[in-house]
Amino acid sequence: MYTIGEVSKMFDIPISTLRYYDKEGLFPKIERKSGIRQFSEEEIEALRVFECLKKSALKIRDIKKFIDWTELGNETLEERKKLFHNQKKQIEEEINHLNKTLDMLKFKCWYYDEALSTGDEQAVKRKIPEDLPQEIKDSYINSHS
């Protein structure tokens, strides 16, 4: 069992946030000893899931809905599965978008490094896209697709 202070340090989450989660019903089975929250391994694992869902842009009310579904048991397995598949899809789309952004940055870094080293921006432009180094060409193609 862990105290709220220990959990706060473990996850680098303010105590006030943990209290808010509890107030919102995200820890339905949390035990209290003399009024002090006692976090079990079950709450610790739940918190890992909450943090994942939050980072995937799920709102607290939707995380609460997920908790309610878990309390209902097997009859909500399909809903819970859909929730995670939807969040996974959103993150994959975001990663794809970020990879395109990163590839544009890689290309432009190479472009300006090359232009500065040769002193001839037009010569660099003439290399695009056929005569680019393969890694830069891949980045260029991905950032322009």
PDB file of C-alpha atoms in Angstrom:
ATOM      1  CA  MET A   1       0.000   0.000   0.000  1.00  0.00           C
ATOM      2  CA  TYR A   2       1.139   3.492  -0.847  1.00  0.00           C
ATOM      3  CA  THR A   3       0.249   6.887   0.570  1.00  0.00           C
ATOM      4  CA  ILE A   4      -0.912   9.707  -1.655  1.00  0.00           C
ATOM      5  CA  GLY A   5       2.466  11.405  -1.175  1.00  0.00           C
ATOM      6  CA  GLU A   6       4.333   8.296  -2.338  1.00  0.00           C
ATOM      7  CA  VAL A   7       2.090   7.967  -5.386  1.00  0.00           C
ATOM      8  CA  SER A   8       2.518  11.656  -6.141  1.00  0.00           C
ATOM      9  CA  LYS A   9       6.302  11.243  -6.207  1.00  0.00           C
ATOM     10  CA  MET A  10       6.128   7.947  -8.095  1.00  0.00           C
ATOM     11  CA  PHE A  11       4.151   9.477 -10.979  1.00  0.00           C
ATOM     12  CA  ASP A  12       5.246  13.093 -10.607  1.00  0.00           C
ATOM     13  CA  ILE A  13       1.612  14.096 -10.237  1.00  0.00           C
ATOM     14  CA  PRO A  14       0.485  16.743  -7.750  1.00  0.00           C
ATOM     15  CA  ILE A  15      -1.349  15.445  -4.683  1.00  0.00           C
ATOM     16  CA  SER A  16      -4.216  17.763  -5.600  1.00  0.00           C
ATOM     17  CA  THR A  17      -4.588  15.942  -8.934  1.00  0.00           C
ATOM     18  CA  LEU A  18      -4.739  12.560  -7.193  1.00  0.00           C
ATOM     19  CA  ARG A  19      -7.388  13.918  -4.827  1.00  0.00           C
ATOM     20  CA  TYR A  20      -9.319  15.258  -7.824  1.00  0.00           C
ATOM     21  CA  TYR A  21      -9.163  11.844  -9.521  1.00  0.00           C
ATOM     22  CA  ASP A  22     -10.495  10.247  -6.363  1.00  0.00           C
ATOM     23  CA  LYS A  23     -13.255  12.865  -6.072  1.00  0.00           C
ATOM     24  CA  GLU A  24     -14.224  12.146  -9.702  1.00  0.00           C
ATOM     25  CA  GLY A  25     -14.564   8.454  -8.889  1.00  0.00           C
ATOM     26  CA  LEU A  26     -11.506   7.177 -10.727  1.00  0.00           C
ATOM     27  CA  PHE A  27     -10.480   5.054  -7.740  1.00  0.00           C
ATOM     28  CA  PRO A  28     -13.759   3.356  -6.817  1.00  0.00           C
ATOM     29  CA  LYS A  29     -12.136   0.684  -4.615  1.00  0.00           C
ATOM     30  CA  ILE A  30      -9.530   2.797  -2.837  1.00  0.00           C
ATOM     31  CA  GLU A  31      -9.218   1.990   0.837  1.00  0.00           C
ATOM     32  CA  ARG A  32      -8.840   4.520   3.612  1.00  0.00           C
ATOM     33  CA  LYS A  33      -7.139   3.983   6.923  1.00  0.00           C
ATOM     34  CA  SER A  34      -8.085   6.662   9.453  1.00  0.00           C
ATOM     35  CA  GLY A  35      -9.295   8.770   6.530  1.00  0.00           C
ATOM     36  CA  ILE A  36      -5.994   8.482   4.649  1.00  0.00           C
ATOM     37  CA  ARG A  37      -6.072   7.052   1.152  1.00  0.00           C
ATOM     38  CA  GLN A  38      -4.179   3.790   0.760  1.00  0.00           C
ATOM     39  CA  PHE A  39      -3.229   3.117  -2.853  1.00  0.00           C
ATOM     40  CA  SER A  40      -2.957  -0.559  -3.708  1.00  0.00           C
ATOM     41  CA  GLU A  41      -1.292  -2.083  -6.767  1.00  0.00           C
ATOM     42  CA  GLU A  42      -4.752  -1.958  -8.387  1.00  0.00           C
ATOM     43  CA  GLU A  43      -4.900   1.841  -8.071  1.00  0.00           C
ATOM     44  CA  ILE A  44      -1.281   2.132  -9.211  1.00  0.00           C
ATOM     45  CA  GLU A  45      -2.052   0.157 -12.379  1.00  0.00           C
ATOM     46  CA  ALA A  46      -5.252   2.168 -12.893  1.00  0.00           C
ATOM     47  CA  LEU A  47      -3.217   5.360 -12.622  1.00  0.00           C
ATOM     48  CA  ARG A  48      -0.837   4.099 -15.317  1.00  0.00           C
ATOM     49  CA  VAL A  49      -3.862   3.557 -17.561  1.00  0.00           C
ATOM     50  CA  PHE A  50      -5.313   7.008 -16.685  1.00  0.00           C
ATOM     51  CA  GLU A  51      -2.035   8.697 -17.550  1.00  0.00           C
ATOM     52  CA  CYS A  52      -1.896   6.834 -20.869  1.00  0.00           C
ATOM     53  CA  LEU A  53      -5.476   7.804 -21.695  1.00  0.00           C
ATOM     54  CA  LYS A  54      -4.870  11.422 -20.688  1.00  0.00           C
ATOM     55  CA  LYS A  55      -1.786  11.586 -22.910  1.00  0.00           C
ATOM     56  CA  SER A  56      -3.925  10.252 -25.745  1.00  0.00           C
ATOM     57  CA  ALA A  57      -6.218  13.285 -25.260  1.00  0.00           C
ATOM     58  CA  LEU A  58      -9.066  11.494 -23.495  1.00  0.00           C
ATOM     59  CA  LYS A  59     -11.010  13.728 -21.129  1.00  0.00           C
ATOM     60  CA  ILE A  60     -11.462  12.894 -17.435  1.00  0.00           C
ATOM     61  CA  ARG A  61     -15.199  12.333 -17.907  1.00  0.00           C
ATOM     62  CA  ASP A  62     -14.411   9.723 -20.574  1.00  0.00           C
ATOM     63  CA  ILE A  63     -11.827   8.082 -18.334  1.00  0.00           C
ATOM     64  CA  LYS A  64     -14.545   7.949 -15.662  1.00  0.00           C
ATOM     65  CA  LYS A  65     -16.837   6.267 -18.192  1.00  0.00           C
ATOM     66  CA  PHE A  66     -14.076   3.697 -18.795  1.00  0.00           C
ATOM     67  CA  ILE A  67     -13.818   3.099 -15.020  1.00  0.00           C
ATOM     68  CA  ASP A  68     -17.592   2.638 -14.839  1.00  0.00           C
ATOM     69  CA  TRP A  69     -17.374   0.113 -17.673  1.00  0.00           C
ATOM     70  CA  THR A  70     -14.676  -1.840 -15.844  1.00  0.00           C
ATOM     71  CA  GLU A  71     -16.908  -1.982 -12.790  1.00  0.00           C
ATOM     72  CA  LEU A  72     -19.660  -3.549 -14.913  1.00  0.00           C
ATOM     73  CA  GLY A  73     -17.362  -6.397 -15.913  1.00  0.00           C
ATOM     74  CA  ASN A  74     -17.447  -8.580 -18.995  1.00  0.00           C
ATOM     75  CA  GLU A  75     -20.552  -6.998 -20.504  1.00  0.00           C
ATOM     76  CA  THR A  76     -18.515  -3.885 -21.383  1.00  0.00           C
ATOM     77  CA  LEU A  77     -15.437  -5.554 -22.852  1.00  0.00           C
ATOM     78  CA  GLU A  78     -16.399  -4.472 -26.385  1.00  0.00           C
ATOM     79  CA  GLU A  79     -16.813  -0.807 -25.363  1.00  0.00           C
ATOM     80  CA  ARG A  80     -13.456  -0.817 -23.577  1.00  0.00           C
ATOM     81  CA  LYS A  81     -11.763  -2.453 -26.557  1.00  0.00           C
ATOM     82  CA  LYS A  82     -13.237   0.181 -28.918  1.00  0.00           C
ATOM     83  CA  LEU A  83     -12.058   2.989 -26.643  1.00  0.00           C
ATOM     84  CA  PHE A  84      -8.461   1.758 -26.722  1.00  0.00           C
ATOM     85  CA  HIS A  85      -8.528   1.073 -30.460  1.00  0.00           C
ATOM     86  CA  ASN A  86      -9.870   4.597 -31.091  1.00  0.00           C
ATOM     87  CA  GLN A  87      -7.191   6.174 -28.903  1.00  0.00           C
ATOM     88  CA  LYS A  88      -4.515   4.046 -30.590  1.00  0.00           C
ATOM     89  CA  LYS A  89      -5.711   5.176 -34.017  1.00  0.00           C
ATOM     90  CA  GLN A  90      -5.620   8.834 -32.944  1.00  0.00           C
ATOM     91  CA  ILE A  91      -2.082   8.480 -31.608  1.00  0.00           C
ATOM     92  CA  GLU A  92      -0.930   6.704 -34.767  1.00  0.00           C
ATOM     93  CA  GLU A  93      -2.359   9.563 -36.855  1.00  0.00           C
ATOM     94  CA  GLU A  94      -0.639  12.100 -34.643  1.00  0.00           C
ATOM     95  CA  ILE A  95       2.660  10.206 -34.908  1.00  0.00           C
ATOM     96  CA  ASN A  96       2.307  10.134 -38.698  1.00  0.00           C
ATOM     97  CA  HIS A  97       1.713  13.887 -38.730  1.00  0.00           C
ATOM     98  CA  LEU A  98       4.683  14.476 -36.414  1.00  0.00           C
ATOM     99  CA  ASN A  99       6.899  12.245 -38.557  1.00  0.00           C
ATOM    100  CA  LYS A 100       6.026  14.347 -41.613  1.00  0.00           C
ATOM    101  CA  THR A 101       6.890  17.464 -39.624  1.00  0.00           C
ATOM    102  CA  LEU A 102      10.149  15.923 -38.439  1.00  0.00           C
ATOM    103  CA  ASP A 103      11.033  14.910 -41.991  1.00  0.00           C
ATOM    104  CA  MET A 104      10.469  18.456 -43.238  1.00  0.00           C
ATOM    105  CA  LEU A 105      12.730  19.736 -40.464  1.00  0.00           C
ATOM    106  CA  LYS A 106      15.403  17.151 -41.340  1.00  0.00           C
ATOM    107  CA  PHE A 107      15.211  18.136 -45.002  1.00  0.00           C
ATOM    108  CA  LYS A 108      15.397  21.865 -44.278  1.00  0.00           C
ATOM    109  CA  CYS A 109      18.319  21.399 -41.860  1.00  0.00           C
ATOM    110  CA  TRP A 110      20.181  19.493 -44.553  1.00  0.00           C
ATOM    111  CA  TYR A 111      19.167  22.079 -47.173  1.00  0.00           C
ATOM    112  CA  TYR A 112      20.511  25.046 -45.221  1.00  0.00           C
ATOM    113  CA  ASP A 113      23.635  23.173 -44.053  1.00  0.00           C
ATOM    114  CA  GLU A 114      24.353  22.303 -47.694  1.00  0.00           C
ATOM    115  CA  ALA A 115      23.581  25.807 -48.974  1.00  0.00           C
ATOM    116  CA  LEU A 116      25.854  27.348 -46.352  1.00  0.00           C
ATOM    117  CA  SER A 117      28.678  24.874 -46.936  1.00  0.00           C
ATOM    118  CA  THR A 118      28.630  25.348 -50.720  1.00  0.00           C
ATOM    119  CA  GLY A 119      27.640  29.002 -50.696  1.00  0.00           C
ATOM    120  CA  ASP A 120      25.215  28.288 -53.546  1.00  0.00           C
ATOM    121  CA  GLU A 121      21.543  27.815 -52.702  1.00  0.00           C
ATOM    122  CA  GLN A 122      20.616  27.387 -56.375  1.00  0.00           C
ATOM    123  CA  ALA A 123      22.943  24.383 -56.650  1.00  0.00           C
ATOM    124  CA  VAL A 124      21.164  22.798 -53.693  1.00  0.00           C
ATOM    125  CA  LYS A 125      17.758  23.487 -55.254  1.00  0.00           C
ATOM    126  CA  ARG A 126      18.846  21.723 -58.439  1.00  0.00           C
ATOM    127  CA  LYS A 127      19.453  18.531 -56.418  1.00  0.00           C
ATOM    128  CA  ILE A 128      15.794  18.330 -55.361  1.00  0.00           C
ATOM    129  CA  PRO A 129      14.518  15.624 -55.346  1.00  0.00           C
ATOM    130  CA  GLU A 130      16.483  13.313 -57.660  1.00  0.00           C
ATOM    131  CA  ASP A 131      20.024  14.047 -56.458  1.00  0.00           C
ATOM    132  CA  LEU A 132      19.442  14.195 -52.728  1.00  0.00           C
ATOM    133  CA  PRO A 133      21.232  11.776 -50.383  1.00  0.00           C
ATOM    134  CA  GLN A 134      18.876   8.798 -49.865  1.00  0.00           C
ATOM    135  CA  GLU A 135      17.983   9.572 -46.232  1.00  0.00           C
ATOM    136  CA  ILE A 136      17.244  13.201 -47.091  1.00  0.00           C
ATOM    137  CA  LYS A 137      15.338  12.140 -50.203  1.00  0.00           C
ATOM    138  CA  ASP A 138      13.182   9.838 -48.051  1.00  0.00           C
ATOM    139  CA  SER A 139      12.512  12.701 -45.640  1.00  0.00           C
ATOM    140  CA  TYR A 140      11.716  15.054 -48.523  1.00  0.00           C
ATOM    141  CA  ILE A 141       9.283  12.590 -50.094  1.00  0.00           C
ATOM    142  CA  ASN A 142       7.542  11.857 -46.785  1.00  0.00           C
ATOM    143  CA  SER A 143       7.241  15.547 -45.895  1.00  0.00           C
ATOM    144  CA  HIS A 144       5.725  16.315 -49.300  1.00  0.00           C
ATOM    145  CA  SER A 145       3.281  13.408 -49.498  1.00  0.00           C
TER     146      SER A 145
END
